[in-house]
Coordinates of N, CA and C in Angstrom, one line a residue:
M1 N 12.4 -33.3 -14.8 CA 13.3 -32.2 -15.0 C 13.3 -31.3 -13.8
S2 N 14.5 -31.0 -13.2 CA 14.6 -30.1 -12.1 C 14.7 -28.7 -12.5
T3 N 14.2 -27.8 -11.7 CA 14.3 -26.4 -11.9 C 15.3 -25.8 -11.1
N4 N 16.2 -24.9 -11.6 CA 17.2 -24.2 -10.9 C 16.5 -23.1 -10.1
T5 N 16.6 -23.1 -8.8 CA 16.0 -22.0 -8.0 C 17.1 -21.3 -7.2
S6 N 18.3 -21.5 -7.6 CA 19.4 -20.8 -6.9 C 19.3 -19.3 -6.9
Y7 N 18.6 -18.7 -7.9 CA 18.5 -17.3 -7.9 C 17.7 -16.8 -6.7
R8 N 16.9 -17.6 -6.0 CA 16.2 -17.2 -4.9 C 16.9 -17.5 -3.6
A9 N 18.1 -17.9 -3.6 CA 18.8 -18.3 -2.4 C 18.9 -17.1 -1.4
G10 N 18.5 -17.4 -0.2 CA 18.6 -16.4 0.8 C 17.4 -15.4 0.9
L11 N 16.5 -15.5 -0.1 CA 15.4 -14.6 -0.1 C 14.5 -14.7 1.1
E12 N 14.2 -15.9 1.5 CA 13.3 -16.1 2.7 C 13.9 -15.5 4.0
Q13 N 15.2 -15.4 4.1 CA 15.8 -14.8 5.3 C 15.7 -13.3 5.2
Q14 N 15.4 -12.7 4.1 CA 15.3 -11.2 4.0 C 14.0 -10.7 4.4
F15 N 12.9 -11.5 4.3 CA 11.6 -11.0 4.5 C 11.2 -11.2 6.0
Q16 N 10.9 -10.2 6.6 CA 10.4 -10.2 8.0 C 8.9 -10.4 8.1
A17 N 8.4 -10.8 9.2 CA 7.0 -11.1 9.3 C 6.1 -9.9 9.0
D18 N 6.5 -8.7 9.5 CA 5.7 -7.6 9.2 C 5.7 -7.2 7.7
W19 N 6.7 -7.5 7.0 CA 6.7 -7.3 5.6 C 5.7 -8.2 4.9
V20 N 5.7 -9.5 5.3 CA 4.7 -10.4 4.7 C 3.3 -10.0 5.0
S21 N 3.1 -9.6 6.3 CA 1.7 -9.1 6.7 C 1.3 -7.9 5.9
F22 N 2.2 -6.9 5.6 CA 1.9 -5.8 4.9 C 1.6 -6.1 3.4
F23 N 2.4 -7.0 2.8 CA 2.1 -7.5 1.4 C 0.7 -8.1 1.3
A24 N 0.4 -9.0 2.3 CA -0.9 -9.7 2.2 C -2.0 -8.7 2.5
T25 N -1.9 -7.8 3.4 CA -2.9 -6.8 3.7 C -3.2 -5.9 2.4
F26 N -2.1 -5.5 1.8 CA -2.2 -4.6 0.7 C -2.9 -5.3 -0.5
A27 N -2.5 -6.6 -0.7 CA -3.1 -7.4 -1.8 C -4.6 -7.6 -1.5
R28 N -5.0 -7.9 -0.3 CA -6.4 -8.0 0.0 C -7.2 -6.7 -0.1
F29 N -6.5 -5.6 0.2 CA -7.1 -4.3 0.0 C -7.5 -4.1 -1.5
E30 N -6.5 -4.4 -2.3 CA -6.7 -4.2 -3.8 C -7.8 -5.1 -4.3
H31 N -7.8 -6.3 -3.8 CA -8.9 -7.3 -4.2 C -10.2 -6.7 -3.8
A32 N -10.3 -6.3 -2.5 CA -11.6 -5.8 -1.9 C -12.1 -4.6 -2.6
L33 N -11.1 -3.7 -3.0 CA -11.5 -2.4 -3.7 C -12.1 -2.8 -5.0
I34 N -11.5 -3.7 -5.7 CA -12.1 -4.1 -7.0 C -13.4 -4.7 -6.9
K35 N -13.6 -5.6 -5.9 CA -14.9 -6.2 -5.7 C -16.0 -5.3 -5.2
A36 N -15.7 -4.2 -4.6 CA -16.6 -3.3 -3.9 C -17.7 -2.6 -4.8
P37 N -17.5 -2.1 -6.0 CA -16.4 -1.9 -6.8 C -15.8 -0.5 -6.7
Y38 N -14.7 -0.4 -6.2 CA -13.9 0.9 -6.3 C -12.9 0.6 -7.4
L39 N -13.2 1.1 -8.6 CA -12.3 0.8 -9.8 C -11.6 2.1 -10.3
K40 N -10.4 1.9 -10.7 CA -9.6 3.0 -11.3 C -10.3 3.4 -12.6
H41 N -10.7 2.5 -13.4 CA -11.4 2.7 -14.7 C -12.7 1.9 -14.7
S42 N -13.7 2.5 -15.2 CA -15.0 1.7 -15.3 C -15.4 1.4 -16.7
K43 N -14.5 1.6 -17.7 CA -14.8 1.3 -19.1 C -14.9 -0.2 -19.2
T44 N -15.9 -0.7 -19.9 CA -16.0 -2.2 -20.2 C -14.8 -2.6 -21.0
G45 N -14.3 -3.8 -20.6 CA -13.2 -4.4 -21.3 C -11.8 -4.1 -20.8
V46 N -11.6 -3.0 -20.0 CA -10.3 -2.7 -19.5 C -10.0 -3.6 -18.3
T47 N -8.7 -3.7 -18.0 CA -8.3 -4.5 -16.9 C -8.8 -3.8 -15.6
A48 N -9.3 -4.7 -14.7 CA -9.8 -4.2 -13.4 C -8.6 -3.8 -12.5
E49 N -8.6 -2.6 -12.1 CA -7.5 -2.1 -11.2 C -8.2 -1.4 -10.0
A50 N -7.6 -1.5 -8.8 CA -8.1 -0.9 -7.6 C -8.2 0.6 -7.8
G51 N -9.3 1.2 -7.4 CA -9.5 2.6 -7.4 C -9.4 3.2 -6.1
W52 N -8.1 3.4 -5.7 CA -7.8 4.0 -4.4 C -8.5 5.4 -4.2
A53 N -8.5 6.2 -5.3 CA -9.0 7.6 -5.2 C -10.5 7.6 -4.8
G54 N -11.3 6.7 -5.3 CA -12.7 6.6 -4.9 C -12.9 6.2 -3.5
F55 N -12.1 5.2 -3.1 CA -12.1 4.8 -1.7 C -11.7 5.9 -0.8
A56 N -10.7 6.7 -1.1 CA -10.2 7.8 -0.3 C -11.3 8.9 -0.2
A57 N -12.0 9.1 -1.3 CA -13.1 10.1 -1.3 C -14.2 9.7 -0.4
D58 N -14.5 8.4 -0.3 CA -15.6 8.0 0.6 C -15.1 8.0 2.0
L59 N -13.8 7.8 2.3 CA -13.3 7.9 3.7 C -13.4 9.4 4.1
G60 N -13.2 10.3 3.2 CA -13.3 11.7 3.6 C -12.0 12.3 4.1
A61 N -11.9 13.6 4.1 CA -10.7 14.4 4.5 C -10.4 14.1 6.0
G62 N -11.3 13.8 6.8 CA -11.1 13.6 8.2 C -10.2 12.4 8.4
F63 N -10.2 11.5 7.5 CA -9.3 10.3 7.6 C -7.8 10.7 7.6
L64 N -7.5 11.7 6.7 CA -6.1 12.2 6.7 C -5.7 12.9 8.0
E65 N -6.6 13.6 8.5 CA -6.3 14.3 9.8 C -6.2 13.3 10.9
T66 N -6.9 12.2 10.9 CA -6.8 11.2 11.9 C -5.4 10.6 11.8
C67 N -4.9 10.3 10.6 CA -3.6 9.8 10.3 C -2.5 10.8 10.8
R68 N -2.7 12.0 10.5 CA -1.7 13.1 10.9 C -1.5 13.1 12.4
A69 N -2.6 12.8 13.1 CA -2.5 12.9 14.6 C -1.9 11.6 15.2
D70 N -1.7 10.6 14.4 CA -1.2 9.3 14.9 C 0.3 9.3 14.9
P71 N 1.0 9.3 16.0 CA 2.5 9.3 16.0 C 3.1 8.2 15.3
D72 N 2.4 7.0 15.2 CA 3.0 5.9 14.4 C 3.2 6.2 12.9
M73 N 2.5 7.2 12.5 CA 2.5 7.5 11.0 C 3.4 8.7 10.7
E74 N 4.0 9.3 11.7 CA 4.8 10.5 11.5 C 5.9 10.3 10.4
K75 N 6.5 9.2 10.4 CA 7.6 8.9 9.4 C 7.1 9.0 8.0
L76 N 5.9 8.6 7.7 CA 5.3 8.6 6.4 C 5.1 10.1 6.0
F77 N 4.7 10.9 6.9 CA 4.5 12.4 6.6 C 5.8 13.1 6.5
T78 N 6.7 12.9 7.4 CA 8.0 13.7 7.4 C 9.1 13.2 6.5
N79 N 9.1 11.9 6.2 CA 10.1 11.3 5.3 C 9.6 10.2 4.5
P80 N 8.6 10.5 3.6 CA 8.0 9.4 2.8 C 8.9 8.8 1.8
P81 N 8.6 7.7 1.3 CA 9.5 7.0 0.3 C 9.7 7.8 -0.9
M82 N 10.9 7.8 -1.4 CA 11.2 8.5 -2.6 C 10.7 7.7 -3.8
L83 N 10.6 8.3 -5.0 CA 10.1 7.7 -6.2 C 11.2 7.4 -7.2
L84 N 11.2 6.3 -7.7 CA 12.2 5.9 -8.8 C 11.6 6.3 -10.1
K85 N 12.4 7.3 -10.7 CA 11.9 7.9 -12.0 C 12.9 7.6 -13.1
V86 N 12.4 7.6 -14.3 CA 13.3 7.4 -15.5 C 13.9 8.7 -15.9
D87 N 15.2 8.6 -16.1 CA 16.0 9.8 -16.5 C 16.3 9.7 -18.0
Q88 N 17.0 10.7 -18.5 CA 17.4 10.6 -19.9 C 18.3 9.4 -20.1
G89 N 18.3 8.8 -21.3 CA 19.2 7.6 -21.5 C 18.7 6.4 -20.9
E90 N 17.4 6.4 -20.5 CA 16.8 5.2 -19.9 C 17.4 4.8 -18.6
E91 N 18.1 5.7 -18.0 CA 18.6 5.4 -16.6 C 17.5 5.7 -15.6
S92 N 17.6 5.3 -14.4 CA 16.7 5.6 -13.4 C 17.4 6.1 -12.1
S93 N 16.7 7.0 -11.4 CA 17.2 7.5 -10.2 C 16.1 7.9 -9.2
W94 N 16.5 8.0 -8.0 CA 15.5 8.3 -6.9 C 15.2 9.8 -7.0
K95 N 14.0 10.2 -6.9 CA 13.5 11.6 -7.0 C 12.7 11.9 -5.7
K96 N 12.4 13.1 -5.6 CA 11.6 13.6 -4.4 C 10.3 12.8 -4.3
A97 N 10.0 12.6 -3.0 CA 8.8 11.9 -2.7 C 7.6 12.8 -3.0
R98 N 6.4 12.2 -3.2 CA 5.2 12.9 -3.6 C 4.7 13.7 -2.4
A99 N 4.0 14.8 -2.7 CA 3.4 15.7 -1.7 C 2.1 15.0 -1.2
I100 N 1.8 15.2 0.0 CA 0.5 14.6 0.6 C -0.4 15.8 0.9
N101 N -1.4 16.0 -0.1 CA -2.4 17.0 0.0 C -3.8 16.5 0.2
S102 N -4.0 15.2 0.1 CA -5.3 14.6 0.2 C -5.2 13.2 0.6
V103 N -6.4 12.6 0.9 CA -6.4 11.2 1.3 C -5.9 10.3 0.1
A104 N -6.3 10.7 -1.1 CA -5.9 10.0 -2.3 C -4.3 10.0 -2.4
D105 N -3.7 11.1 -2.1 CA -2.2 11.2 -2.1 C -1.7 10.3 -1.0
W106 N -2.3 10.3 0.1 CA -1.9 9.5 1.3 C -1.8 8.0 0.9
F107 N -2.8 7.5 0.2 CA -2.8 6.1 -0.3 C -1.8 5.9 -1.3
L108 N -1.5 6.9 -2.1 CA -0.4 6.7 -3.1 C 1.0 6.5 -2.4
V109 N 1.1 7.2 -1.3 CA 2.4 7.1 -0.5 C 2.4 5.6 0.1
V110 N 1.3 5.1 0.6 CA 1.3 3.7 1.0 C 1.6 2.8 -0.1
K111 N 1.1 3.1 -1.3 CA 1.4 2.3 -2.5 C 2.9 2.4 -2.8
D112 N 3.5 3.6 -2.6 CA 4.9 3.7 -2.9 C 5.8 2.9 -1.9
V113 N 5.3 2.7 -0.7 CA 6.0 1.9 0.3 C 5.9 0.4 -0.2
R114 N 4.7 0.0 -0.6 CA 4.6 -1.3 -1.2 C 5.4 -1.6 -2.4
N115 N 5.4 -0.6 -3.3 CA 6.2 -0.7 -4.6 C 7.7 -0.9 -4.3
N116 N 8.2 0.0 -3.4 CA 9.6 -0.1 -3.1 C 10.0 -1.4 -2.4
L117 N 9.1 -1.9 -1.6 CA 9.4 -3.2 -0.9 C 9.2 -4.3 -2.0
F118 N 8.2 -4.3 -2.7 CA 7.9 -5.3 -3.7 C 8.9 -5.4 -4.8
H119 N 9.4 -4.3 -5.2 CA 10.3 -4.3 -6.3 C 11.8 -4.3 -5.9
G120 N 12.0 -4.5 -4.6 CA 13.3 -4.8 -4.0 C 14.3 -3.7 -3.7
D121 N 13.8 -2.5 -3.6 CA 14.8 -1.4 -3.3 C 14.7 -1.0 -1.8
I122 N 14.2 -1.8 -1.0 CA 14.2 -1.5 0.5 C 15.3 -2.4 1.1
S123 N 16.1 -1.7 1.9 CA 17.2 -2.4 2.6 C 16.5 -3.3 3.7
P124 N 16.8 -4.6 3.7 CA 16.1 -5.4 4.7 C 16.4 -5.2 6.2
H125 N 17.4 -4.4 6.4 CA 17.7 -4.2 7.8 C 17.8 -2.7 8.2
S126 N 17.1 -1.9 7.4 CA 17.1 -0.4 7.7 C 16.0 -0.1 8.6
E127 N 16.3 0.6 9.7 CA 15.3 1.0 10.7 C 14.3 2.0 10.0
R128 N 14.7 2.8 9.1 CA 13.8 3.8 8.5 C 12.8 3.0 7.6
E129 N 13.3 2.0 6.9 CA 12.4 1.2 6.0 C 11.4 0.4 6.9
E130 N 11.9 -0.1 8.0 CA 11.0 -0.9 8.8 C 9.9 0.0 9.4
R131 N 10.2 1.3 9.8 CA 9.3 2.2 10.3 C 8.2 2.6 9.2
L132 N 8.7 2.7 8.0 CA 7.8 3.0 6.9 C 6.8 1.9 6.7
I133 N 7.3 0.7 6.7 CA 6.4 -0.5 6.5 C 5.4 -0.6 7.6
I134 N 5.8 -0.4 8.8 CA 4.9 -0.5 10.0 C 3.9 0.7 9.9
A135 N 4.3 1.9 9.5 CA 3.4 3.0 9.4 C 2.4 2.7 8.3
A136 N 2.8 2.2 7.1 CA 1.9 1.9 6.0 C 0.9 0.9 6.4
Q137 N 1.3 -0.1 7.2 CA 0.4 -1.2 7.7 C -0.7 -0.5 8.6
R138 N -0.2 0.4 9.4 CA -1.1 1.1 10.3 C -2.2 1.9 9.5
V139 N -1.8 2.5 8.4 CA -2.7 3.3 7.6 C -3.8 2.3 7.1
L140 N -3.4 1.2 6.6 CA -4.4 0.2 6.1 C -5.3 -0.3 7.2
D141 N -4.7 -0.5 8.4 CA -5.5 -0.9 9.5 C -6.6 0.1 9.9
L142 N -6.2 1.4 9.9 CA -7.1 2.5 10.2 C -8.2 2.6 9.1
A143 N -7.7 2.5 7.9 CA -8.7 2.6 6.8 C -9.7 1.5 6.8
Y144 N -9.3 0.3 7.1 CA -10.3 -0.8 7.3 C -11.3 -0.5 8.4
A145 N -10.7 0.0 9.5 CA -11.6 0.3 10.7 C -12.6 1.4 10.3
A146 N -12.1 2.4 9.6 CA -13.0 3.5 9.1 C -14.1 3.0 8.2
A147 N -13.7 2.1 7.3 CA -14.7 1.5 6.4 C -15.7 0.7 7.1
L148 N -15.3 -0.1 8.1 CA -16.2 -0.8 8.9 C -17.3 0.1 9.6
A149 N -16.9 1.3 10.0 CA -17.7 2.2 10.7 C -18.7 2.9 9.7
R150 N -18.6 2.7 8.4 CA -19.4 3.3 7.4 C -20.5 2.4 6.9
A151 N -21.3 1.8 7.8 CA -22.4 0.9 7.4 C -23.4 1.6 6.5
D152 N -23.4 3.0 6.5 CA -24.3 3.7 5.7 C -23.9 3.8 4.2
N153 N -22.7 3.3 3.9 CA -22.2 3.3 2.5 C -22.1 1.9 2.0
P154 N -22.9 1.6 1.0 CA -23.0 0.2 0.5 C -21.6 -0.3 -0.1
K155 N -20.9 0.6 -0.7 CA -19.6 0.2 -1.3 C -18.6 -0.1 -0.1
M156 N -18.6 0.7 0.9 CA -17.8 0.4 2.1 C -18.1 -1.0 2.7
V157 N -19.4 -1.2 2.8 CA -19.9 -2.5 3.4 C -19.4 -3.7 2.5
E158 N -19.5 -3.5 1.1 CA -19.0 -4.5 0.2 C -17.5 -4.7 0.3
F159 N -16.8 -3.6 0.4 CA -15.4 -3.6 0.6 C -15.0 -4.5 1.8
C160 N -15.6 -4.2 2.9 CA -15.3 -5.0 4.1 C -15.6 -6.5 4.0
E161 N -16.7 -6.8 3.3 CA -17.1 -8.2 3.1 C -16.1 -8.9 2.2
A162 N -15.7 -8.2 1.1 CA -14.8 -8.7 0.1 C -13.4 -8.9 0.7
F163 N -13.1 -8.2 1.7 CA -11.7 -8.3 2.3 C -11.5 -9.6 2.9
R164 N -12.5 -10.1 3.5 CA -12.4 -11.4 4.3 C -12.2 -12.6 3.4
F165 N -11.3 -13.5 3.8 CA -11.2 -14.8 3.0 C -12.4 -15.6 3.3
R166 N -12.9 -16.2 2.2 CA -14.0 -17.1 2.3 C -13.6 -18.6 2.1
K167 N -14.2 -19.5 2.8 CA -13.9 -20.9 2.7 C -14.7 -21.5 1.7

């Protein structure tokens, strides 16, 4: 029996290398956060989800200031991705982007970039979107480097170990 895959026609031409790299990095981050364990919920029996807020707290407020000083991330601060919200009548529309007041908020903005890309509402040839993706990747790169520097924190050490692919 053959499967009709025509609904995917042209998809591979839409994804650029930096998009794929960002997807893969984000996915490994979430995996490593869960393994560290930085968990969104710690109740037994609930689905394990990445706890970005705990990771952000361990990085500390200085991480956000480091990001603010990085010109590659300016676009994320000045023009972050908007949020798709449900309106009355089960319609949806784009709403104001979230405020960035903490490191936890900062990671939510990175997640917003991932969500907009993953769920298909990013224009594949938009310079703005490309800059957001590159900036979000830079945030993850700096966060990993900051975690590596925290050998005094066992969860950060476990996060860095869990991030690596094992054979």
